[in-house]
Structures are given as C-alpha cells and as structure tokens.
C-alpha cells in the first residue's frame, strides 16, 4: 500500500476530530473485576461521526505472521 510521506493534512484533521470527541459511555459491566467499560461498538459510535466529518476513515486489515494474528490499523484522510 502506498503511504504518504507527509501527514500534515491528516494530523490537522485528526486534531479537529479529537477536539470534537467525548469519552465513550461505559456501557458494559465486567462482573469478575466489578468494573464498567466501553465496548468496541460504543467506542466506534462515539468517534466515527467526528472522524467522518473531518475526512478520516479507519481500516483494519489482518494477516497471519509466524503463527500470530497481526492487526494493522490505518487512518486514511481524504487528502
């Protein structure tokens, strides 16, 4: 995959998006530790609108490498 040598526009857009985001609601409970946490769906529901508004998409690709699962998360900007 071709990657930009500079990320100026992505960095600016990400900064704006983060300024708009709030913390995800703690919508699940862990009975073992008696604690609450935000599940992945809750986190995505919280951050996706701000990312999309600022032209940012998130992709996750997986591959197997030397017997382990590798997850590569990439931020993509409309620029």
PDB file of N, CA, C and O in Angstrom:
ATOM      1  N   UNK A   1       0.840  -1.178   0.000  1.00  0.00           N
ATOM      2  CA  UNK A   1       0.000   0.000   0.000  1.00  0.00           C
ATOM      3  C   UNK A   1       0.883   1.239   0.000  1.00  0.00           C
ATOM      4  O   UNK A   1       1.849   1.324   0.734  1.00  0.00           O
ATOM      5  N   UNK A   2       0.534   2.198  -0.848  1.00  0.00           N
ATOM      6  CA  UNK A   2       1.283   3.455  -0.917  1.00  0.00           C
ATOM      7  C   UNK A   2       0.885   4.343   0.266  1.00  0.00           C
ATOM      8  O   UNK A   2      -0.287   4.524   0.558  1.00  0.00           O
ATOM      9  N   UNK A   3       1.869   4.886   0.938  1.00  0.00           N
ATOM     10  CA  UNK A   3       1.643   5.750   2.094  1.00  0.00           C
ATOM     11  C   UNK A   3       2.275   7.110   1.841  1.00  0.00           C
ATOM     12  O   UNK A   3       3.374   7.186   1.292  1.00  0.00           O
ATOM     13  N   UNK A   4       1.588   8.143   2.243  1.00  0.00           N
ATOM     14  CA  UNK A   4       2.102   9.498   2.060  1.00  0.00           C
ATOM     15  C   UNK A   4       3.364   9.709   2.891  1.00  0.00           C
ATOM     16  O   UNK A   4       3.491   9.192   3.996  1.00  0.00           O
ATOM     17  N   UNK A   5       4.267  10.514   2.345  1.00  0.00           N
ATOM     18  CA  UNK A   5       5.473  10.845   3.098  1.00  0.00           C
ATOM     19  C   UNK A   5       5.207  11.900   4.157  1.00  0.00           C
ATOM     20  O   UNK A   5       5.936  12.001   5.138  1.00  0.00           O
ATOM     21  N   UNK A   6       4.176  12.710   3.951  1.00  0.00           N
ATOM     22  CA  UNK A   6       3.818  13.716   4.951  1.00  0.00           C
ATOM     23  C   UNK A   6       2.382  13.476   5.402  1.00  0.00           C
ATOM     24  O   UNK A   6       1.557  12.972   4.639  1.00  0.00           O
ATOM     25  N   UNK A   7       2.109  13.844   6.632  1.00  0.00           N
ATOM     26  CA  UNK A   7       0.766  13.632   7.186  1.00  0.00           C
ATOM     27  C   UNK A   7       0.176  14.931   7.723  1.00  0.00           C
ATOM     28  O   UNK A   7      -0.690  14.916   8.584  1.00  0.00           O
ATOM     29  N   UNK A   8       0.637  16.041   7.189  1.00  0.00           N
ATOM     30  CA  UNK A   8       0.193  17.348   7.701  1.00  0.00           C
ATOM     31  C   UNK A   8      -1.325  17.485   7.692  1.00  0.00           C
ATOM     32  O   UNK A   8      -1.920  17.915   8.687  1.00  0.00           O
ATOM     33  N   UNK A   9      -1.955  17.156   6.562  1.00  0.00           N
ATOM     34  CA  UNK A   9      -3.409  17.320   6.466  1.00  0.00           C
ATOM     35  C   UNK A   9      -4.136  16.321   7.351  1.00  0.00           C
ATOM     36  O   UNK A   9      -5.137  16.662   7.986  1.00  0.00           O
ATOM     37  N   UNK A  10      -3.634  15.098   7.405  1.00  0.00           N
ATOM     38  CA  UNK A  10      -4.228  14.096   8.295  1.00  0.00           C
ATOM     39  C   UNK A  10      -4.102  14.536   9.742  1.00  0.00           C
ATOM     40  O   UNK A  10      -5.059  14.454  10.519  1.00  0.00           O
ATOM     41  N   UNK A  11      -2.932  15.024  10.136  1.00  0.00           N
ATOM     42  CA  UNK A  11      -2.713  15.457  11.515  1.00  0.00           C
ATOM     43  C   UNK A  11      -3.653  16.602  11.887  1.00  0.00           C
ATOM     44  O   UNK A  11      -4.216  16.619  12.989  1.00  0.00           O
ATOM     45  N   UNK A  12      -3.833  17.560  10.986  1.00  0.00           N
ATOM     46  CA  UNK A  12      -4.723  18.687  11.256  1.00  0.00           C
ATOM     47  C   UNK A  12      -6.167  18.208  11.400  1.00  0.00           C
ATOM     48  O   UNK A  12      -6.893  18.635  12.313  1.00  0.00           O
ATOM     49  N   UNK A  13      -6.590  17.315  10.507  1.00  0.00           N
ATOM     50  CA  UNK A  13      -7.957  16.792  10.565  1.00  0.00           C
ATOM     51  C   UNK A  13      -8.164  15.956  11.821  1.00  0.00           C
ATOM     52  O   UNK A  13      -9.218  16.034  12.470  1.00  0.00           O
ATOM     53  N   UNK A  14      -7.173  15.170  12.197  1.00  0.00           N
ATOM     54  CA  UNK A  14      -7.283  14.348  13.397  1.00  0.00           C
ATOM     55  C   UNK A  14      -7.354  15.219  14.644  1.00  0.00           C
ATOM     56  O   UNK A  14      -8.128  14.935  15.570  1.00  0.00           O
ATOM     57  N   UNK A  15      -6.597  16.290  14.663  1.00  0.00           N
ATOM     58  CA  UNK A  15      -6.643  17.216  15.790  1.00  0.00           C
ATOM     59  C   UNK A  15      -8.036  17.824  15.935  1.00  0.00           C
ATOM     60  O   UNK A  15      -8.580  17.904  17.043  1.00  0.00           O
ATOM     61  N   UNK A  16      -8.638  18.231  14.815  1.00  0.00           N
ATOM     62  CA  UNK A  16     -10.003  18.782  14.854  1.00  0.00           C
ATOM     63  C   UNK A  16     -10.997  17.732  15.338  1.00  0.00           C
ATOM     64  O   UNK A  16     -11.872  18.015  16.162  1.00  0.00           O
ATOM     65  N   UNK A  17     -10.874  16.514  14.808  1.00  0.00           N
ATOM     66  CA  UNK A  17     -11.797  15.440  15.180  1.00  0.00           C
ATOM     67  C   UNK A  17     -11.699  15.134  16.675  1.00  0.00           C
ATOM     68  O   UNK A  17     -12.714  14.989  17.356  1.00  0.00           O
ATOM     69  N   UNK A  18     -10.489  15.050  17.178  1.00  0.00           N
ATOM     70  CA  UNK A  18     -10.311  14.751  18.602  1.00  0.00           C
ATOM     71  C   UNK A  18     -10.881  15.852  19.480  1.00  0.00           C
ATOM     72  O   UNK A  18     -11.396  15.587  20.562  1.00  0.00           O
ATOM     73  N   UNK A  19     -10.792  17.094  19.013  1.00  0.00           N
ATOM     74  CA  UNK A  19     -11.367  18.202  19.768  1.00  0.00           C
ATOM     75  C   UNK A  19     -12.880  18.128  19.869  1.00  0.00           C
ATOM     76  O   UNK A  19     -13.475  18.672  20.789  1.00  0.00           O
ATOM     77  N   UNK A  20     -13.508  17.444  18.915  1.00  0.00           N
ATOM     78  CA  UNK A  20     -14.967  17.297  18.905  1.00  0.00           C
ATOM     79  C   UNK A  20     -15.447  16.081  19.692  1.00  0.00           C
ATOM     80  O   UNK A  20     -16.620  15.977  20.027  1.00  0.00           O
ATOM     81  N   UNK A  21     -14.557  15.144  19.975  1.00  0.00           N
ATOM     82  CA  UNK A  21     -14.951  13.872  20.592  1.00  0.00           C
ATOM     83  C   UNK A  21     -15.073  13.983  22.105  1.00  0.00           C
ATOM     84  O   UNK A  21     -14.366  14.745  22.745  1.00  0.00           O
ATOM     85  N   UNK A  22     -15.980  13.171  22.625  1.00  0.00           N
ATOM     86  CA  UNK A  22     -16.080  12.998  24.069  1.00  0.00           C
ATOM     87  C   UNK A  22     -15.730  11.544  24.378  1.00  0.00           C
ATOM     88  O   UNK A  22     -15.549  10.734  23.469  1.00  0.00           O
ATOM     89  N   UNK A  23     -15.624  11.222  25.633  1.00  0.00           N
ATOM     90  CA  UNK A  23     -15.345   9.840  26.013  1.00  0.00           C
ATOM     91  C   UNK A  23     -16.555   8.966  25.722  1.00  0.00           C
ATOM     92  O   UNK A  23     -17.700   9.405  25.866  1.00  0.00           O
ATOM     93  N   UNK A  24     -16.290   7.730  25.330  1.00  0.00           N
ATOM     94  CA  UNK A  24     -17.371   6.776  25.108  1.00  0.00           C
ATOM     95  C   UNK A  24     -18.017   6.431  26.446  1.00  0.00           C
ATOM     96  O   UNK A  24     -17.353   6.383  27.482  1.00  0.00           O
ATOM     97  N   UNK A  25     -19.317   6.193  26.407  1.00  0.00           N
ATOM     98  CA  UNK A  25     -20.040   5.806  27.625  1.00  0.00           C
ATOM     99  C   UNK A  25     -19.609   4.419  28.071  1.00  0.00           C
ATOM    100  O   UNK A  25     -19.369   3.540  27.250  1.00  0.00           O
ATOM    101  N   UNK A  26     -19.519   4.244  29.368  1.00  0.00           N
ATOM    102  CA  UNK A  26     -19.198   2.935  29.929  1.00  0.00           C
ATOM    103  C   UNK A  26     -20.493   2.116  29.913  1.00  0.00           C
ATOM    104  O   UNK A  26     -21.305   2.191  30.821  1.00  0.00           O
ATOM    105  N   UNK A  27     -20.691   1.357  28.836  1.00  0.00           N
ATOM    106  CA  UNK A  27     -21.977   0.706  28.593  1.00  0.00           C
ATOM    107  C   UNK A  27     -22.006  -0.790  28.905  1.00  0.00           C
ATOM    108  O   UNK A  27     -23.015  -1.443  28.703  1.00  0.00           O
ATOM    109  N   UNK A  28     -20.916  -1.350  29.376  1.00  0.00           N
ATOM    110  CA  UNK A  28     -20.857  -2.784  29.703  1.00  0.00           C
ATOM    111  C   UNK A  28     -20.254  -2.964  31.089  1.00  0.00           C
ATOM    112  O   UNK A  28     -19.551  -2.092  31.593  1.00  0.00           O
ATOM    113  N   UNK A  29     -20.538  -4.117  31.690  1.00  0.00           N
ATOM    114  CA  UNK A  29     -20.009  -4.410  33.020  1.00  0.00           C
ATOM    115  C   UNK A  29     -19.172  -5.680  32.988  1.00  0.00           C
ATOM    116  O   UNK A  29     -19.527  -6.642  32.320  1.00  0.00           O
ATOM    117  N   UNK A  30     -18.076  -5.663  33.721  1.00  0.00           N
ATOM    118  CA  UNK A  30     -17.228  -6.826  33.892  1.00  0.00           C
ATOM    119  C   UNK A  30     -17.475  -7.353  35.304  1.00  0.00           C
ATOM    120  O   UNK A  30     -16.997  -6.774  36.278  1.00  0.00           O
ATOM    121  N   UNK A  31     -18.240  -8.459  35.431  1.00  0.00           N
ATOM    122  CA  UNK A  31     -18.568  -8.944  36.777  1.00  0.00           C
ATOM    123  C   UNK A  31     -17.356  -9.479  37.545  1.00  0.00           C
ATOM    124  O   UNK A  31     -17.334  -9.424  38.772  1.00  0.00           O
ATOM    125  N   UNK A  32     -16.348  -9.958  36.832  1.00  0.00           N
ATOM    126  CA  UNK A  32     -15.169 -10.504  37.501  1.00  0.00           C
ATOM    127  C   UNK A  32     -14.417  -9.411  38.258  1.00  0.00           C
ATOM    128  O   UNK A  32     -14.017  -9.592  39.396  1.00  0.00           O
ATOM    129  N   UNK A  33     -14.207  -8.256  37.587  1.00  0.00           N
ATOM    130  CA  UNK A  33     -13.496  -7.143  38.217  1.00  0.00           C
ATOM    131  C   UNK A  33     -14.439  -6.116  38.837  1.00  0.00           C
ATOM    132  O   UNK A  33     -14.002  -5.110  39.388  1.00  0.00           O
ATOM    133  N   UNK A  34     -15.743  -6.342  38.687  1.00  0.00           N
ATOM    134  CA  UNK A  34     -16.750  -5.406  39.192  1.00  0.00           C
ATOM    135  C   UNK A  34     -16.479  -3.990  38.682  1.00  0.00           C
ATOM    136  O   UNK A  34     -16.427  -3.026  39.450  1.00  0.00           O
ATOM    137  N   UNK A  35     -16.279  -3.905  37.364  1.00  0.00           N
ATOM    138  CA  UNK A  35     -15.983  -2.613  36.741  1.00  0.00           C
ATOM    139  C   UNK A  35     -16.831  -2.439  35.485  1.00  0.00           C
ATOM    140  O   UNK A  35     -17.436  -3.388  34.988  1.00  0.00           O
ATOM    141  N   UNK A  36     -16.868  -1.228  34.992  1.00  0.00           N
ATOM    142  CA  UNK A  36     -17.592  -0.917  33.763  1.00  0.00           C
ATOM    143  C   UNK A  36     -16.583  -0.551  32.685  1.00  0.00           C
ATOM    144  O   UNK A  36     -15.485  -0.078  32.985  1.00  0.00           O
ATOM    145  N   UNK A  37     -16.964  -0.753  31.424  1.00  0.00           N
ATOM    146  CA  UNK A  37     -16.097  -0.421  30.295  1.00  0.00           C
ATOM    147  C   UNK A  37     -16.942  -0.084  29.074  1.00  0.00           C
ATOM    148  O   UNK A  37     -18.135  -0.384  29.025  1.00  0.00           O
ATOM    149  N   UNK A  38     -16.314   0.562  28.106  1.00  0.00           N
ATOM    150  CA  UNK A  38     -16.964   0.868  26.829  1.00  0.00           C
ATOM    151  C   UNK A  38     -16.607  -0.241  25.857  1.00  0.00           C
ATOM    152  O   UNK A  38     -15.432  -0.540  25.659  1.00  0.00           O
ATOM    153  N   UNK A  39     -17.619  -0.867  25.248  1.00  0.00           N
ATOM    154  CA  UNK A  39     -17.333  -1.911  24.270  1.00  0.00           C
ATOM    155  C   UNK A  39     -16.953  -1.290  22.929  1.00  0.00           C
ATOM    156  O   UNK A  39     -17.066  -0.064  22.729  1.00  0.00           O
ATOM    157  N   UNK A  40     -16.462  -2.113  22.013  1.00  0.00           N
ATOM    158  CA  UNK A  40     -15.979  -1.606  20.730  1.00  0.00           C
ATOM    159  C   UNK A  40     -17.068  -0.870  19.954  1.00  0.00           C
ATOM    160  O   UNK A  40     -16.827   0.186  19.375  1.00  0.00           O
ATOM    161  N   UNK A  41     -18.280  -1.392  19.962  1.00  0.00           N
ATOM    162  CA  UNK A  41     -19.380  -0.727  19.251  1.00  0.00           C
ATOM    163  C   UNK A  41     -19.640   0.661  19.836  1.00  0.00           C
ATOM    164  O   UNK A  41     -19.868   1.630  19.097  1.00  0.00           O
ATOM    165  N   UNK A  42     -19.598   0.771  21.150  1.00  0.00           N
ATOM    166  CA  UNK A  42     -19.805   2.070  21.800  1.00  0.00           C
ATOM    167  C   UNK A  42     -18.705   3.063  21.456  1.00  0.00           C
ATOM    168  O   UNK A  42     -18.959   4.255  21.260  1.00  0.00           O
ATOM    169  N   UNK A  43     -17.479   2.570  21.391  1.00  0.00           N
ATOM    170  CA  UNK A  43     -16.360   3.436  21.027  1.00  0.00           C
ATOM    171  C   UNK A  43     -16.505   3.902  19.582  1.00  0.00           C
ATOM    172  O   UNK A  43     -16.370   5.093  19.279  1.00  0.00           O
ATOM    173  N   UNK A  44     -16.815   2.967  18.676  1.00  0.00           N
ATOM    174  CA  UNK A  44     -16.993   3.351  17.258  1.00  0.00           C
ATOM    175  C   UNK A  44     -18.137   4.341  17.100  1.00  0.00           C
ATOM    176  O   UNK A  44     -18.042   5.299  16.339  1.00  0.00           O
ATOM    177  N   UNK A  45     -19.252   4.109  17.801  1.00  0.00           N
ATOM    178  CA  UNK A  45     -20.387   5.037  17.721  1.00  0.00           C
ATOM    179  C   UNK A  45     -20.004   6.430  18.195  1.00  0.00           C
ATOM    180  O   UNK A  45     -20.545   7.426  17.721  1.00  0.00           O
ATOM    181  N   UNK A  46     -19.069   6.519  19.128  1.00  0.00           N
ATOM    182  CA  UNK A  46     -18.642   7.804  19.664  1.00  0.00           C
ATOM    183  C   UNK A  46     -17.684   8.532  18.721  1.00  0.00           C
ATOM    184  O   UNK A  46     -17.807   9.739  18.517  1.00  0.00           O
ATOM    185  N   UNK A  47     -16.723   7.826  18.134  1.00  0.00           N
ATOM    186  CA  UNK A  47     -15.672   8.507  17.366  1.00  0.00           C
ATOM    187  C   UNK A  47     -15.953   8.635  15.873  1.00  0.00           C
ATOM    188  O   UNK A  47     -15.465   9.579  15.240  1.00  0.00           O
ATOM    189  N   UNK A  48     -16.721   7.722  15.293  1.00  0.00           N
ATOM    190  CA  UNK A  48     -16.908   7.718  13.843  1.00  0.00           C
ATOM    191  C   UNK A  48     -17.511   9.019  13.299  1.00  0.00           C
ATOM    192  O   UNK A  48     -17.039   9.521  12.264  1.00  0.00           O
ATOM    193  N   UNK A  49     -18.540   9.601  13.914  1.00  0.00           N
ATOM    194  CA  UNK A  49     -19.081  10.849  13.353  1.00  0.00           C
ATOM    195  C   UNK A  49     -18.040  11.976  13.240  1.00  0.00           C
ATOM    196  O   UNK A  49     -17.972  12.660  12.214  1.00  0.00           O
ATOM    197  N   UNK A  50     -17.215  12.166  14.257  1.00  0.00           N
ATOM    198  CA  UNK A  50     -16.195  13.219  14.209  1.00  0.00           C
ATOM    199  C   UNK A  50     -15.111  12.900  13.189  1.00  0.00           C
ATOM    200  O   UNK A  50     -14.620  13.796  12.489  1.00  0.00           O
ATOM    201  N   UNK A  51     -14.712  11.632  13.111  1.00  0.00           N
ATOM    202  CA  UNK A  51     -13.706  11.259  12.116  1.00  0.00           C
ATOM    203  C   UNK A  51     -14.243  11.497  10.707  1.00  0.00           C
ATOM    204  O   UNK A  51     -13.571  12.110   9.871  1.00  0.00           O
ATOM    205  N   UNK A  52     -15.454  11.023  10.437  1.00  0.00           N
ATOM    206  CA  UNK A  52     -16.041  11.170   9.104  1.00  0.00           C
ATOM    207  C   UNK A  52     -16.230  12.641   8.730  1.00  0.00           C
ATOM    208  O   UNK A  52     -15.955  13.037   7.592  1.00  0.00           O
ATOM    209  N   UNK A  53     -16.678  13.447   9.675  1.00  0.00           N
ATOM    210  CA  UNK A  53     -16.881  14.880   9.433  1.00  0.00           C
ATOM    211  C   UNK A  53     -15.583  15.554   8.992  1.00  0.00           C
ATOM    212  O   UNK A  53     -15.599  16.509   8.218  1.00  0.00           O
ATOM    213  N   UNK A  54     -14.451  15.042   9.466  1.00  0.00           N
ATOM    214  CA  UNK A  54     -13.150  15.624   9.142  1.00  0.00           C
ATOM    215  C   UNK A  54     -12.385  14.839   8.083  1.00  0.00           C
ATOM    216  O   UNK A  54     -11.168  15.001   7.937  1.00  0.00           O
ATOM    217  N   UNK A  55     -13.097  13.985   7.338  1.00  0.00           N
ATOM    218  CA  UNK A  55     -12.499  13.283   6.202  1.00  0.00           C
ATOM    219  C   UNK A  55     -11.570  12.141   6.567  1.00  0.00           C
ATOM    220  O   UNK A  55     -10.679  11.795   5.793  1.00  0.00           O
ATOM    221  N   UNK A  56     -11.775  11.537   7.740  1.00  0.00           N
ATOM    222  CA  UNK A  56     -10.891  10.462   8.196  1.00  0.00           C
ATOM    223  C   UNK A  56     -11.662   9.149   8.236  1.00  0.00           C
ATOM    224  O   UNK A  56     -12.765   9.077   8.765  1.00  0.00           O
ATOM    225  N   UNK A  57     -11.056   8.112   7.674  1.00  0.00           N
ATOM    226  CA  UNK A  57     -11.607   6.759   7.745  1.00  0.00           C
ATOM    227  C   UNK A  57     -10.606   5.871   8.473  1.00  0.00           C
ATOM    228  O   UNK A  57      -9.406   6.143   8.480  1.00  0.00           O
ATOM    229  N   UNK A  58     -11.109   4.808   9.077  1.00  0.00           N
ATOM    230  CA  UNK A  58     -10.271   3.843   9.782  1.00  0.00           C
ATOM    231  C   UNK A  58     -10.446   2.484   9.117  1.00  0.00           C
ATOM    232  O   UNK A  58     -11.571   2.047   8.888  1.00  0.00           O
ATOM    233  N   UNK A  59      -9.332   1.838   8.786  1.00  0.00           N
ATOM    234  CA  UNK A  59      -9.390   0.479   8.254  1.00  0.00           C
ATOM    235  C   UNK A  59      -8.556  -0.428   9.149  1.00  0.00           C
ATOM    236  O   UNK A  59      -7.594   0.017   9.782  1.00  0.00           O
ATOM    237  N   UNK A  60      -8.946  -1.677   9.190  1.00  0.00           N
ATOM    238  CA  UNK A  60      -8.169  -2.673   9.929  1.00  0.00           C
ATOM    239  C   UNK A  60      -8.038  -3.916   9.052  1.00  0.00           C
ATOM    240  O   UNK A  60      -9.040  -4.487   8.631  1.00  0.00           O
ATOM    241  N   UNK A  61      -6.810  -4.291   8.783  1.00  0.00           N
ATOM    242  CA  UNK A  61      -6.521  -5.478   7.998  1.00  0.00           C
ATOM    243  C   UNK A  61      -5.824  -6.486   8.894  1.00  0.00           C
ATOM    244  O   UNK A  61      -5.072  -6.114   9.800  1.00  0.00           O
ATOM    245  N   UNK A  62      -6.065  -7.758   8.638  1.00  0.00           N
ATOM    246  CA  UNK A  62      -5.424  -8.807   9.428  1.00  0.00           C
ATOM    247  C   UNK A  62      -4.572  -9.692   8.534  1.00  0.00           C
ATOM    248  O   UNK A  62      -4.825  -9.814   7.335  1.00  0.00           O
ATOM    249  N   UNK A  63      -3.568 -10.289   9.128  1.00  0.00           N
ATOM    250  CA  UNK A  63      -2.745 -11.274   8.440  1.00  0.00           C
ATOM    251  C   UNK A  63      -2.142 -12.193   9.492  1.00  0.00           C
ATOM    252  O   UNK A  63      -2.107 -11.871  10.675  1.00  0.00           O
ATOM    253  N   UNK A  64      -1.706 -13.349   9.043  1.00  0.00           N
ATOM    254  CA  UNK A  64      -1.048 -14.291   9.933  1.00  0.00           C
ATOM    255  C   UNK A  64       0.448 -14.201   9.668  1.00  0.00           C
ATOM    256  O   UNK A  64       0.896 -14.294   8.533  1.00  0.00           O
ATOM    257  N   UNK A  65       1.211 -13.993  10.711  1.00  0.00           N
ATOM    258  CA  UNK A  65       2.660 -13.899  10.577  1.00  0.00           C
ATOM    259  C   UNK A  65       3.343 -14.720  11.645  1.00  0.00           C
ATOM    260  O   UNK A  65       3.187 -14.448  12.831  1.00  0.00           O
ATOM    261  N   UNK A  66       4.074 -15.727  11.251  1.00  0.00           N
ATOM    262  CA  UNK A  66       4.808 -16.599  12.175  1.00  0.00           C
ATOM    263  C   UNK A  66       3.928 -17.129  13.303  1.00  0.00           C
ATOM    264  O   UNK A  66       4.293 -17.099  14.477  1.00  0.00           O
ATOM    265  N   UNK A  67       2.727 -17.578  12.937  1.00  0.00           N
ATOM    266  CA  UNK A  67       1.832 -18.196  13.909  1.00  0.00           C
ATOM    267  C   UNK A  67       1.052 -17.243  14.789  1.00  0.00           C
ATOM    268  O   UNK A  67       0.391 -17.685  15.725  1.00  0.00           O
ATOM    269  N   UNK A  68       1.116 -15.957  14.518  1.00  0.00           N
ATOM    270  CA  UNK A  68       0.359 -14.984  15.307  1.00  0.00           C
ATOM    271  C   UNK A  68      -0.520 -14.146  14.385  1.00  0.00           C
ATOM    272  O   UNK A  68      -0.192 -13.929  13.222  1.00  0.00           O
ATOM    273  N   UNK A  69      -1.625 -13.692  14.912  1.00  0.00           N
ATOM    274  CA  UNK A  69      -2.507 -12.818  14.165  1.00  0.00           C
ATOM    275  C   UNK A  69      -2.011 -11.381  14.298  1.00  0.00           C
ATOM    276  O   UNK A  69      -1.763 -10.905  15.410  1.00  0.00           O
ATOM    277  N   UNK A  70      -1.864 -10.708  13.180  1.00  0.00           N
ATOM    278  CA  UNK A  70      -1.411  -9.312  13.162  1.00  0.00           C
ATOM    279  C   UNK A  70      -2.572  -8.450  12.687  1.00  0.00           C
ATOM    280  O   UNK A  70      -3.200  -8.754  11.675  1.00  0.00           O
ATOM    281  N   UNK A  71      -2.866  -7.390  13.428  1.00  0.00           N
ATOM    282  CA  UNK A  71      -3.904  -6.434  13.040  1.00  0.00           C
ATOM    283  C   UNK A  71      -3.217  -5.110  12.755  1.00  0.00           C
ATOM    284  O   UNK A  71      -2.508  -4.568  13.609  1.00  0.00           O
ATOM    285  N   UNK A  72      -3.420  -4.604  11.545  1.00  0.00           N
ATOM    286  CA  UNK A  72      -2.838  -3.321  11.147  1.00  0.00           C
ATOM    287  C   UNK A  72      -3.967  -2.296  11.029  1.00  0.00           C
ATOM    288  O   UNK A  72      -4.866  -2.451  10.199  1.00  0.00           O
ATOM    289  N   UNK A  73      -3.949  -1.284  11.891  1.00  0.00           N
ATOM    290  CA  UNK A  73      -4.958  -0.228  11.858  1.00  0.00           C
ATOM    291  C   UNK A  73      -4.355   0.974  11.143  1.00  0.00           C
ATOM    292  O   UNK A  73      -3.241   1.397  11.439  1.00  0.00           O
ATOM    293  N   UNK A  74      -5.120   1.498  10.179  1.00  0.00           N
ATOM    294  CA  UNK A  74      -4.620   2.603   9.369  1.00  0.00           C
ATOM    295  C   UNK A  74      -5.672   3.712   9.328  1.00  0.00           C
ATOM    296  O   UNK A  74      -6.842   3.464   9.139  1.00  0.00           O
ATOM    297  N   UNK A  75      -5.207   4.953   9.530  1.00  0.00           N
ATOM    298  CA  UNK A  75      -6.066   6.119   9.339  1.00  0.00           C
ATOM    299  C   UNK A  75      -5.866   6.625   7.933  1.00  0.00           C
ATOM    300  O   UNK A  75      -4.719   6.790   7.486  1.00  0.00           O
ATOM    301  N   UNK A  76      -6.960   6.881   7.236  1.00  0.00           N
ATOM    302  CA  UNK A  76      -6.907   7.363   5.856  1.00  0.00           C
ATOM    303  C   UNK A  76      -7.609   8.711   5.809  1.00  0.00           C
ATOM    304  O   UNK A  76      -8.727   8.851   6.338  1.00  0.00           O
ATOM    305  N   UNK A  77      -6.971   9.681   5.157  1.00  0.00           N
ATOM    306  CA  UNK A  77      -7.558  11.018   5.057  1.00  0.00           C
ATOM    307  C   UNK A  77      -7.960  11.301   3.623  1.00  0.00           C
ATOM    308  O   UNK A  77      -7.303  10.833   2.685  1.00  0.00           O
ATOM    309  N   UNK A  78      -8.988  12.080   3.435  1.00  0.00           N
ATOM    310  CA  UNK A  78      -9.484  12.387   2.096  1.00  0.00           C
ATOM    311  C   UNK A  78      -8.491  13.135   1.223  1.00  0.00           C
ATOM    312  O   UNK A  78      -8.634  13.159  -0.001  1.00  0.00           O
ATOM    313  N   UNK A  79      -7.456  13.702   1.820  1.00  0.00           N
ATOM    314  CA  UNK A  79      -6.466  14.424   1.029  1.00  0.00           C
ATOM    315  C   UNK A  79      -5.645  13.446   0.199  1.00  0.00           C
ATOM    316  O   UNK A  79      -4.973  13.816  -0.726  1.00  0.00           O
TER     317      UNK A  79
END
